[in-house]
Amino acid sequence: MEAILDIIYAGFQTILNAGSLVMLPIIITLIGLIFGVKFSKAFKSGVTIAIGFAGINLVVNLLKSNIGPAAQAMVQNFGINLDIIDVGWGAIASVTWASPIIAILVFEILFINIVMLTFKLTDTMDVDIWNYHHMAIVGIMVYFSTNSVFLAMGASAVMAVVTFKLSDWTQPLVEKYFGIPDVSLPTVSAVSSVIIAAPMNWLIDRIPVINKIDFSISSAKKYLGFFGEPMMLGIILGVGIGLLAKYDLAQSFNLGVNMAAVMVLIPKMTSLFMEGLMPISEAAKKFTQSRFKGRKLFIGLDAAVVVGNENVITTSLILTPLVIALAVILPGNRVLPFADLAVLTFRVALVVAICKGNLFRSIIIGLVTMAAVLLAGTITSPVLTALATSVGLQFDGGIASFAATALTESFLVFEAFTKNPMISIPVLLLVFGIVWFFMSKKKKVAQTEE
């Protein structure tokens, strides 16, 4: 039996190591076959989705490779002196996959998703296995802090349940705002922001005068004309960031053109992605209608499919220098924003959707969300630094990231499982249970009104 499990795990690890572009067609093809799609059509859909995803990644990497160095140049030019460096999500992912308990946690998360789907506790079928590392890192940090596999598994289990429920609750935003039907986003780096964004947006709705302020890209087009087009906004914001980074005029304009390219190309890549998804989506509808009356399943994908929205990119470009300034003035913060400044799009994507593209609200809420990330990163840096050192990564000083336990969801779970867990875990579960009940009731009311 152990030999069989070793073979299964070895095969799984081989596919995982091949990366998401290999894993995605395989998983989508299998899902298509389950839903009754012919192999040729399912495989074509899987490859088309992978090509669209590859295109999205290429454009997102264009954004990262241009904004990353510019943001880092701004940090250096401003002479900011903070002693914890943001090393980026990639370094954190490598720490996660190097853990001795990663296999246990990955299969646990997969099992939880299957059980929740079976008992109708979630409608998200998470095929984004690579991003399980966001849920697993919390369990790994708990294990490093407590030396308890039981607590580690408990932490990752809570992360999985919370993430899948947040994916369910935010799926209407993905469908209505981003125009991607039957898809949810179980990416912790995206859905975690909702914990702060949703109540803040509710609060702003109830503040006189402030609640009337509404400025978006569509209104920019109306008042700015040609200069309000996404292409021109990309150039303007790119050149502005270049000048703040003390680039010369040619370098600044080059950055502007690259940002314009991102604004124009992402929607085209997303449309290719949607082309591949449609046959699977239609088959999934027929399958669930015939076997699960009144139920609809969502395919859980990487949040990369929505970060190319023009409002998301505009918000993240504006926030880049503001987050650097925030790090300097925020009391208690010791994290120096650096590598992950290039992926602010993931942190603000659902914030923008909740705000319905209102640029004013998105920036205000985005700053509060990032303030929480900076403070949580500061608090958990000692554990993350020690963990990274234990797997052979060496850094000068403390490290943090805009991922791992800096994310609000991850931070709350980590704290609950490491700080007097006999009290904090029940409190965390009670709070989540109340929220779950409230959101489920709200969803039923909405369905009745439809």
CSV table of C-alpha atoms in Angstrom, one decimal:
chain,number,residue,atom,x,y,z
A,1,MET,CA,0.0,0.0,0.0
A,2,GLU,CA,2.8,2.4,0.9
A,3,ALA,CA,4.5,1.6,-2.4
A,4,ILE,CA,1.3,2.5,-4.3
A,5,LEU,CA,1.0,5.8,-2.4
A,6,ASP,CA,4.6,6.6,-3.2
A,7,ILE,CA,4.0,6.0,-6.9
A,8,ILE,CA,0.8,8.2,-6.8
A,9,TYR,CA,2.7,11.0,-5.0
A,10,ALA,CA,5.7,10.7,-7.4
A,11,GLY,CA,3.4,11.1,-10.4
A,12,PHE,CA,1.5,14.0,-8.7
A,13,GLN,CA,4.8,15.7,-7.9
A,14,THR,CA,6.1,15.3,-11.5
A,15,ILE,CA,3.0,17.1,-12.8
A,16,LEU,CA,3.3,19.7,-10.1
A,17,ASN,CA,7.0,20.3,-10.9
A,18,ALA,CA,6.1,20.8,-14.6
A,19,GLY,CA,4.3,24.0,-13.7
A,20,SER,CA,0.8,25.3,-14.1
A,21,LEU,CA,1.0,25.5,-17.9
A,22,VAL,CA,1.4,21.7,-18.1
A,23,MET,CA,-0.9,21.0,-15.1
A,24,LEU,CA,-3.8,23.2,-16.3
A,25,PRO,CA,-4.5,21.3,-19.6
A,26,ILE,CA,-4.4,18.0,-17.8
A,27,ILE,CA,-6.8,19.1,-15.1
A,28,ILE,CA,-9.2,20.9,-17.5
A,29,THR,CA,-9.2,17.8,-19.8
A,30,LEU,CA,-10.1,15.6,-16.8
A,31,ILE,CA,-12.8,17.9,-15.7
A,32,GLY,CA,-14.2,18.1,-19.2
A,33,LEU,CA,-14.3,14.3,-19.4
A,34,ILE,CA,-16.1,14.1,-16.0
A,35,PHE,CA,-18.7,16.6,-17.4
A,36,GLY,CA,-19.2,14.5,-20.5
A,37,VAL,CA,-17.2,16.4,-23.0
A,38,LYS,CA,-15.5,14.4,-25.8
A,39,PHE,CA,-11.7,13.9,-25.2
A,40,SER,CA,-10.7,15.9,-28.3
A,41,LYS,CA,-12.9,18.9,-27.3
A,42,ALA,CA,-11.9,18.7,-23.7
A,43,PHE,CA,-8.2,18.6,-24.5
A,44,LYS,CA,-8.5,21.5,-27.0
A,45,SER,CA,-10.3,23.5,-24.3
A,46,GLY,CA,-7.5,22.7,-21.8
A,47,VAL,CA,-4.8,23.7,-24.3
A,48,THR,CA,-6.6,26.9,-25.3
A,49,ILE,CA,-7.1,27.9,-21.6
A,50,ALA,CA,-3.4,27.2,-21.0
A,51,ILE,CA,-2.4,29.3,-24.0
A,52,GLY,CA,-4.7,32.2,-22.8
A,53,PHE,CA,-3.2,31.8,-19.3
A,54,ALA,CA,0.3,31.8,-20.8
A,55,GLY,CA,-0.5,35.0,-22.6
A,56,ILE,CA,-1.9,36.6,-19.4
A,57,ASN,CA,1.3,35.5,-17.5
A,58,LEU,CA,3.5,37.0,-20.3
A,59,VAL,CA,1.7,40.3,-20.0
A,60,VAL,CA,1.7,40.2,-16.2
A,61,ASN,CA,5.4,39.4,-16.3
A,62,LEU,CA,5.9,42.4,-18.6
A,63,LEU,CA,4.2,44.5,-15.9
A,64,LYS,CA,6.3,43.0,-13.1
A,65,SER,CA,9.6,43.3,-15.0
A,66,ASN,CA,9.0,46.9,-15.7
A,67,ILE,CA,7.2,48.1,-12.5
A,68,GLY,CA,9.4,46.0,-10.2
A,69,PRO,CA,12.8,47.7,-11.0
A,70,ALA,CA,11.1,51.1,-11.1
A,71,ALA,CA,9.5,50.6,-7.7
A,72,GLN,CA,12.8,49.4,-6.2
A,73,ALA,CA,14.5,52.4,-7.7
A,74,MET,CA,11.9,54.7,-5.9
A,75,VAL,CA,12.6,52.9,-2.6
A,76,GLN,CA,16.4,53.5,-3.0
A,77,ASN,CA,16.0,57.1,-4.2
A,78,PHE,CA,13.8,58.0,-1.3
A,79,GLY,CA,16.5,56.7,1.1
A,80,ILE,CA,14.0,54.7,3.2
A,81,ASN,CA,15.6,52.9,6.1
A,82,LEU,CA,13.5,49.9,7.3
A,83,ASP,CA,15.1,46.7,8.5
A,84,ILE,CA,12.7,44.0,7.2
A,85,ILE,CA,13.0,43.5,3.4
A,86,ASP,CA,10.1,42.4,1.2
A,87,VAL,CA,11.6,39.4,-0.7
A,88,GLY,CA,8.6,38.7,-2.8
A,89,TRP,CA,6.1,35.8,-3.0
A,90,GLY,CA,8.4,33.7,-5.1
A,91,ALA,CA,10.9,33.2,-2.3
A,92,ILE,CA,8.0,32.3,0.1
A,93,ALA,CA,6.7,29.8,-2.4
A,94,SER,CA,10.1,28.1,-2.6
A,95,VAL,CA,10.2,27.9,1.2
A,96,THR,CA,6.7,26.3,1.2
A,97,TRP,CA,7.5,23.6,-1.4
A,98,ALA,CA,10.8,22.8,0.4
A,99,SER,CA,8.9,21.9,3.6
A,100,PRO,CA,8.9,18.2,4.8
A,101,ILE,CA,5.2,18.3,5.4
A,102,ILE,CA,4.1,20.0,2.2
A,103,ALA,CA,2.8,16.7,0.7
A,104,ILE,CA,0.6,16.1,3.7
A,105,LEU,CA,-0.9,19.6,3.5
A,106,VAL,CA,-1.4,19.6,-0.3
A,107,PHE,CA,-3.4,16.3,-0.2
A,108,GLU,CA,-5.3,17.6,2.9
A,109,ILE,CA,-6.4,20.7,1.0
A,110,LEU,CA,-7.4,18.7,-2.0
A,111,PHE,CA,-9.4,16.3,0.2
A,112,ILE,CA,-11.1,19.2,2.0
A,113,ASN,CA,-12.2,20.7,-1.3
A,114,ILE,CA,-13.6,17.3,-2.5
A,115,VAL,CA,-15.5,16.8,0.8
A,116,MET,CA,-16.9,20.3,0.8
A,117,LEU,CA,-18.1,19.9,-2.8
A,118,THR,CA,-19.7,16.5,-1.9
A,119,PHE,CA,-21.6,17.9,1.1
A,120,LYS,CA,-22.5,21.2,-0.8
A,121,LEU,CA,-20.4,23.3,1.6
A,122,THR,CA,-18.7,25.0,-1.3
A,123,ASP,CA,-19.4,25.5,-5.0
A,124,THR,CA,-15.7,26.1,-5.9
A,125,MET,CA,-13.9,23.3,-7.6
A,126,ASP,CA,-10.3,24.5,-7.1
A,127,VAL,CA,-8.1,23.4,-10.0
A,128,ASP,CA,-5.4,25.9,-9.1
A,129,ILE,CA,-3.3,23.4,-7.2
A,130,TRP,CA,-0.1,25.4,-7.6
A,131,ASN,CA,-1.6,28.2,-5.4
A,132,TYR,CA,-2.3,25.7,-2.6
A,133,HIS,CA,1.0,27.1,-1.3
A,134,HIS,CA,-0.8,30.1,0.0
A,135,MET,CA,-2.8,27.9,2.3
A,136,ALA,CA,0.0,25.5,3.0
A,137,ILE,CA,2.5,28.1,4.2
A,138,VAL,CA,0.4,29.0,7.2
A,139,GLY,CA,0.4,25.3,8.3
A,140,ILE,CA,4.2,25.2,7.7
A,141,MET,CA,4.8,28.3,9.8
A,142,VAL,CA,2.6,26.9,12.5
A,143,TYR,CA,4.5,23.6,12.4
A,144,PHE,CA,7.8,25.5,12.6
A,145,SER,CA,6.6,27.5,15.6
A,146,THR,CA,4.9,24.7,17.5
A,147,ASN,CA,6.5,21.4,16.2
A,148,SER,CA,2.9,20.0,16.0
A,149,VAL,CA,1.8,18.4,12.7
A,150,PHE,CA,-1.7,18.3,14.2
A,151,LEU,CA,-1.8,22.1,14.6
A,152,ALA,CA,-0.2,22.6,11.2
A,153,MET,CA,-2.9,20.5,9.5
A,154,GLY,CA,-5.6,22.3,11.5
A,155,ALA,CA,-4.3,25.7,10.4
A,156,SER,CA,-4.1,24.7,6.7
A,157,ALA,CA,-7.6,23.1,7.0
A,158,VAL,CA,-9.1,26.4,8.3
A,159,MET,CA,-7.2,28.3,5.6
A,160,ALA,CA,-8.7,25.9,2.9
A,161,VAL,CA,-12.3,26.2,4.3
A,162,VAL,CA,-12.1,30.0,4.6
A,163,THR,CA,-10.5,30.4,1.2
A,164,PHE,CA,-13.1,28.3,-0.6
A,165,LYS,CA,-16.0,30.1,1.1
A,166,LEU,CA,-14.5,33.5,0.3
A,167,SER,CA,-14.2,32.2,-3.3
A,168,ASP,CA,-17.9,31.3,-3.3
A,169,TRP,CA,-18.9,34.7,-1.9
A,170,THR,CA,-16.8,36.7,-4.3
A,171,GLN,CA,-17.7,34.7,-7.4
A,172,PRO,CA,-20.6,37.1,-8.4
A,173,LEU,CA,-17.9,39.9,-8.5
A,174,VAL,CA,-15.8,37.8,-10.9
A,175,GLU,CA,-18.8,37.2,-13.1
A,176,LYS,CA,-20.5,40.5,-13.0
A,177,TYR,CA,-17.6,42.9,-12.7
A,178,PHE,CA,-14.9,41.1,-14.6
A,179,GLY,CA,-17.3,39.3,-17.0
A,180,ILE,CA,-15.9,35.8,-16.4
A,181,PRO,CA,-18.9,33.4,-15.8
A,182,ASP,CA,-18.7,30.2,-13.7
A,183,VAL,CA,-15.2,31.0,-12.4
A,184,SER,CA,-14.2,31.8,-8.8
A,185,LEU,CA,-10.8,32.8,-7.4
A,186,PRO,CA,-9.5,30.7,-4.5
A,187,THR,CA,-6.2,32.6,-4.6
A,188,VAL,CA,-5.5,33.7,-1.0
A,189,SER,CA,-3.4,36.7,-2.1
A,190,ALA,CA,-6.6,38.1,-3.8
A,191,VAL,CA,-9.5,37.0,-1.6
A,192,SER,CA,-7.8,37.9,1.6
A,193,SER,CA,-8.2,41.6,0.9
A,194,VAL,CA,-12.0,41.1,1.0
A,195,ILE,CA,-11.9,40.7,4.8
A,196,ILE,CA,-11.0,44.4,5.0
A,197,ALA,CA,-12.4,45.7,1.8
A,198,ALA,CA,-16.0,44.5,2.2
A,199,PRO,CA,-16.7,46.1,5.7
A,200,MET,CA,-14.8,49.3,4.6
A,201,ASN,CA,-16.9,49.7,1.5
A,202,TRP,CA,-20.0,49.2,3.6
A,203,LEU,CA,-18.8,51.9,6.0
A,204,ILE,CA,-18.0,54.4,3.2
A,205,ASP,CA,-21.5,53.8,1.8
A,206,ARG,CA,-22.8,55.4,5.1
A,207,ILE,CA,-20.5,58.4,5.3
A,208,PRO,CA,-22.3,61.5,3.8
A,209,VAL,CA,-20.5,63.4,1.0
A,210,ILE,CA,-17.8,60.7,0.8
A,211,ASN,CA,-20.3,58.1,-0.4
A,212,LYS,CA,-21.1,60.3,-3.3
A,213,ILE,CA,-17.5,60.5,-4.7
A,214,ASP,CA,-17.3,58.3,-7.7
A,215,PHE,CA,-14.4,58.5,-10.1
A,216,SER,CA,-13.5,55.6,-12.5
A,217,ILE,CA,-11.7,55.0,-15.8
A,218,SER,CA,-15.1,55.3,-17.6
A,219,SER,CA,-15.5,58.8,-16.1
A,220,ALA,CA,-11.9,59.6,-17.0
A,221,LYS,CA,-12.7,58.8,-20.6
A,222,LYS,CA,-15.7,61.1,-20.4
A,223,TYR,CA,-13.8,64.1,-19.1
A,224,LEU,CA,-10.3,63.5,-20.4
A,225,GLY,CA,-11.3,62.2,-23.9
A,226,PHE,CA,-8.3,60.8,-25.7
A,227,PHE,CA,-6.2,61.0,-22.6
A,228,GLY,CA,-8.7,58.9,-20.6
A,229,GLU,CA,-8.2,55.9,-22.9
A,230,PRO,CA,-6.5,52.9,-21.2
A,231,MET,CA,-3.6,53.1,-23.6
A,232,MET,CA,-2.9,56.8,-22.7
A,233,LEU,CA,-3.5,56.2,-19.0
A,234,GLY,CA,-0.9,53.5,-19.2
A,235,ILE,CA,1.6,55.9,-20.8
A,236,ILE,CA,0.9,58.7,-18.4
A,237,LEU,CA,1.1,56.5,-15.2
A,238,GLY,CA,4.2,54.7,-16.6
A,239,VAL,CA,6.0,57.9,-17.4
A,240,GLY,CA,5.0,59.3,-13.9
A,241,ILE,CA,6.4,56.3,-12.1
A,242,GLY,CA,9.6,56.4,-14.3
A,243,LEU,CA,10.2,60.1,-13.3
A,244,LEU,CA,9.6,59.2,-9.6
A,245,ALA,CA,12.2,56.5,-10.0
A,246,LYS,CA,14.6,59.1,-11.4
A,247,TYR,CA,14.7,57.5,-14.8
A,248,ASP,CA,15.7,59.7,-17.7
A,249,LEU,CA,13.1,60.8,-20.2
A,250,ALA,CA,13.7,58.0,-22.6
A,251,GLN,CA,13.6,55.3,-19.9
A,252,SER,CA,10.4,56.9,-18.5
A,253,PHE,CA,8.7,56.9,-21.9
A,254,ASN,CA,9.8,53.3,-22.4
A,255,LEU,CA,8.1,52.4,-19.2
A,256,GLY,CA,5.0,54.3,-20.2
A,257,VAL,CA,4.8,52.4,-23.5
A,258,ASN,CA,5.2,49.1,-21.8
A,259,MET,CA,2.4,50.0,-19.4
A,260,ALA,CA,0.2,51.0,-22.3
A,261,ALA,CA,1.0,47.6,-23.9
A,262,VAL,CA,-0.2,45.8,-20.7
A,263,MET,CA,-3.4,47.8,-20.7
A,264,VAL,CA,-4.2,46.9,-24.3
A,265,LEU,CA,-2.9,43.3,-24.4
A,266,ILE,CA,-4.4,41.8,-21.2
A,267,PRO,CA,-8.1,42.0,-22.4
A,268,LYS,CA,-7.1,40.2,-25.7
A,269,MET,CA,-5.4,37.4,-23.7
A,270,THR,CA,-8.4,37.2,-21.4
A,271,SER,CA,-10.7,36.7,-24.4
A,272,LEU,CA,-8.6,33.8,-25.6
A,273,PHE,CA,-8.8,32.3,-22.1
A,274,MET,CA,-12.6,32.7,-22.1
A,275,GLU,CA,-12.8,31.0,-25.6
A,276,GLY,CA,-11.2,27.8,-24.1
A,277,LEU,CA,-13.3,28.0,-20.9
A,278,MET,CA,-16.8,28.2,-22.6
A,279,PRO,CA,-17.1,24.5,-23.7
A,280,ILE,CA,-16.2,23.3,-20.2
A,281,SER,CA,-18.5,25.9,-18.6
A,282,GLU,CA,-21.5,24.9,-20.8
A,283,ALA,CA,-20.9,21.2,-20.0
A,284,ALA,CA,-20.6,21.9,-16.3
A,285,LYS,CA,-23.9,23.7,-16.4
A,286,LYS,CA,-25.7,20.7,-18.0
A,287,PHE,CA,-23.9,18.3,-15.7
A,288,THR,CA,-24.9,20.1,-12.5
A,289,GLN,CA,-28.5,20.8,-13.7
A,290,SER,CA,-29.1,17.1,-14.4
A,291,ARG,CA,-27.4,15.7,-11.3
A,292,PHE,CA,-27.5,18.6,-8.7
A,293,LYS,CA,-30.8,20.4,-9.3
A,294,GLY,CA,-30.6,24.0,-8.3
A,295,ARG,CA,-26.8,23.9,-7.9
A,296,LYS,CA,-24.0,25.5,-9.9
A,297,LEU,CA,-20.3,24.7,-9.7
A,298,PHE,CA,-17.5,27.2,-10.2
A,299,ILE,CA,-14.0,26.4,-11.5
A,300,GLY,CA,-11.5,27.9,-9.1
A,301,LEU,CA,-8.7,29.6,-11.0
A,302,ASP,CA,-5.6,31.8,-10.4
A,303,ALA,CA,-6.5,35.4,-9.8
A,304,ALA,CA,-4.2,36.2,-12.7
A,305,VAL,CA,-7.3,36.0,-15.0
A,306,VAL,CA,-8.6,39.3,-13.5
A,307,VAL,CA,-5.5,41.4,-12.7
A,308,GLY,CA,-5.4,42.8,-16.2
A,309,ASN,CA,-8.6,44.8,-15.8
A,310,GLU,CA,-7.8,48.4,-16.6
A,311,ASN,CA,-9.2,49.7,-13.3
A,312,VAL,CA,-7.1,47.1,-11.4
A,313,ILE,CA,-3.9,48.1,-13.2
A,314,THR,CA,-4.6,51.8,-12.9
A,315,THR,CA,-5.3,51.4,-9.1
A,316,SER,CA,-2.1,49.4,-8.6
A,317,LEU,CA,0.1,51.8,-10.5
A,318,ILE,CA,-1.2,54.7,-8.4
A,319,LEU,CA,-0.8,52.7,-5.2
A,320,THR,CA,2.8,51.8,-6.0
A,321,PRO,CA,4.4,55.1,-4.8
A,322,LEU,CA,1.7,55.5,-2.2
A,323,VAL,CA,2.5,52.2,-0.5
A,324,ILE,CA,6.2,53.1,-0.4
A,325,ALA,CA,5.2,56.4,1.4
A,326,LEU,CA,2.8,54.5,3.6
A,327,ALA,CA,5.6,52.2,4.8
A,328,VAL,CA,7.6,55.2,6.0
A,329,ILE,CA,4.8,56.9,8.0
A,330,LEU,CA,2.9,53.9,9.3
A,331,PRO,CA,3.5,53.5,13.1
A,332,GLY,CA,5.0,50.1,14.0
A,333,ASN,CA,5.9,49.1,10.4
A,334,ARG,CA,9.4,47.8,9.7
A,335,VAL,CA,8.8,46.2,6.3
A,336,LEU,CA,10.5,47.8,3.3
A,337,PRO,CA,8.2,47.3,0.2
A,338,PHE,CA,10.4,45.9,-2.5
A,339,ALA,CA,9.9,42.8,-4.6
A,340,ASP,CA,6.1,42.4,-4.2
A,341,LEU,CA,5.4,46.0,-5.3
A,342,ALA,CA,5.2,44.4,-8.8
A,343,VAL,CA,2.2,42.3,-7.8
A,344,LEU,CA,-0.1,44.8,-6.1
A,345,THR,CA,-2.6,44.0,-8.8
A,346,PHE,CA,-3.4,40.7,-7.1
A,347,ARG,CA,-3.9,42.4,-3.7
A,348,VAL,CA,-6.3,45.0,-5.1
A,349,ALA,CA,-8.2,43.1,-7.8
A,350,LEU,CA,-11.2,42.2,-5.7
A,351,VAL,CA,-11.0,45.6,-3.9
A,352,VAL,CA,-11.6,47.2,-7.2
A,353,ALA,CA,-14.5,44.8,-7.9
A,354,ILE,CA,-16.1,45.5,-4.6
A,355,CYS,CA,-15.8,49.2,-5.2
A,356,LYS,CA,-17.3,48.7,-8.7
A,357,GLY,CA,-14.3,50.4,-10.3
A,358,ASN,CA,-14.6,53.5,-8.1
A,359,LEU,CA,-11.0,54.7,-8.2
A,360,PHE,CA,-11.3,56.9,-5.2
A,361,ARG,CA,-12.6,54.1,-3.0
A,362,SER,CA,-10.2,51.6,-4.4
A,363,ILE,CA,-7.2,53.7,-3.5
A,364,ILE,CA,-8.5,54.4,0.0
A,365,ILE,CA,-9.4,50.8,0.8
A,366,GLY,CA,-6.3,49.6,-1.0
A,367,LEU,CA,-4.1,51.7,1.3
A,368,VAL,CA,-5.8,50.3,4.4
A,369,THR,CA,-5.5,46.8,3.1
A,370,MET,CA,-1.8,47.3,2.4
A,371,ALA,CA,-1.3,48.9,5.9
A,372,ALA,CA,-2.6,45.6,7.4
A,373,VAL,CA,-0.2,43.6,5.2
A,374,LEU,CA,2.8,45.7,6.3
A,375,LEU,CA,2.0,45.4,10.0
A,376,ALA,CA,1.2,41.7,9.8
A,377,GLY,CA,4.5,41.2,7.8
A,378,THR,CA,6.4,43.1,10.6
A,379,ILE,CA,4.8,40.9,13.4
A,380,THR,CA,5.5,37.6,11.7
A,381,SER,CA,8.8,38.4,10.1
A,382,PRO,CA,11.0,36.6,12.9
A,383,VAL,CA,9.2,33.3,12.3
A,384,LEU,CA,9.3,33.6,8.5
A,385,THR,CA,13.0,34.6,8.6
A,386,ALA,CA,13.9,31.6,10.8
A,387,LEU,CA,11.9,29.3,8.6
A,388,ALA,CA,13.6,30.5,5.4
A,389,THR,CA,17.0,30.1,7.1
A,390,SER,CA,16.2,26.5,8.1
A,391,VAL,CA,15.7,25.5,4.5
A,392,GLY,CA,18.9,27.0,3.3
A,393,LEU,CA,17.9,30.5,2.2
A,394,GLN,CA,20.2,33.2,3.6
A,395,PHE,CA,19.2,36.9,3.9
A,396,ASP,CA,20.9,39.9,5.5
A,397,GLY,CA,18.4,40.8,8.2
A,398,GLY,CA,14.7,40.0,8.5
A,399,ILE,CA,12.4,39.2,5.6
A,400,ALA,CA,8.7,39.5,4.8
A,401,SER,CA,6.5,39.5,1.8
A,402,PHE,CA,3.1,40.7,0.6
A,403,ALA,CA,2.2,37.0,0.8
A,404,ALA,CA,2.5,34.3,3.5
A,405,THR,CA,1.3,35.4,6.9
A,406,ALA,CA,1.3,39.1,5.9
A,407,LEU,CA,-2.0,38.5,4.2
A,408,THR,CA,-4.9,39.3,6.6
A,409,GLU,CA,-6.6,35.9,6.3
A,410,SER,CA,-3.3,34.0,6.8
A,411,PHE,CA,-2.2,36.3,9.7
A,412,LEU,CA,-5.4,35.7,11.7
A,413,VAL,CA,-5.2,31.9,11.3
A,414,PHE,CA,-1.5,31.8,12.1
A,415,GLU,CA,-2.0,33.9,15.3
A,416,ALA,CA,-4.9,31.7,16.3
A,417,PHE,CA,-2.9,28.5,16.1
A,418,THR,CA,0.2,29.8,17.7
A,419,LYS,CA,-1.0,32.2,20.5
A,420,ASN,CA,-2.9,30.3,23.2
A,421,PRO,CA,-4.7,28.0,20.7
A,422,MET,CA,-7.0,26.6,23.4
A,423,ILE,CA,-8.7,30.0,23.4
A,424,SER,CA,-7.9,31.6,20.1
A,425,ILE,CA,-8.9,28.7,17.8
A,426,PRO,CA,-12.4,28.3,19.2
A,427,VAL,CA,-12.8,32.1,19.0
A,428,LEU,CA,-11.7,32.1,15.3
A,429,LEU,CA,-14.0,29.3,14.4
A,430,LEU,CA,-16.9,30.9,16.2
A,431,VAL,CA,-16.4,34.2,14.3
A,432,PHE,CA,-16.0,32.4,11.0
A,433,GLY,CA,-19.1,30.4,11.8
A,434,ILE,CA,-21.2,33.5,12.4
A,435,VAL,CA,-19.9,35.1,9.2
A,436,TRP,CA,-20.6,31.9,7.3
A,437,PHE,CA,-24.2,31.8,8.6
A,438,PHE,CA,-24.7,35.5,7.7
A,439,MET,CA,-23.3,35.2,4.2
A,440,SER,CA,-25.3,32.0,3.5
A,441,LYS,CA,-28.5,33.7,4.6
A,442,LYS,CA,-27.7,36.7,2.5
A,443,LYS,CA,-27.1,34.5,-0.5
A,444,LYS,CA,-30.4,32.7,-0.1
A,445,VAL,CA,-32.2,36.0,0.1
A,446,ALA,CA,-30.5,37.2,-3.1
A,447,GLN,CA,-31.5,34.0,-4.9
A,448,THR,CA,-35.1,34.4,-3.7
A,449,GLU,CA,-35.2,38.0,-5.0
A,450,GLU,CA,-33.9,36.8,-8.4
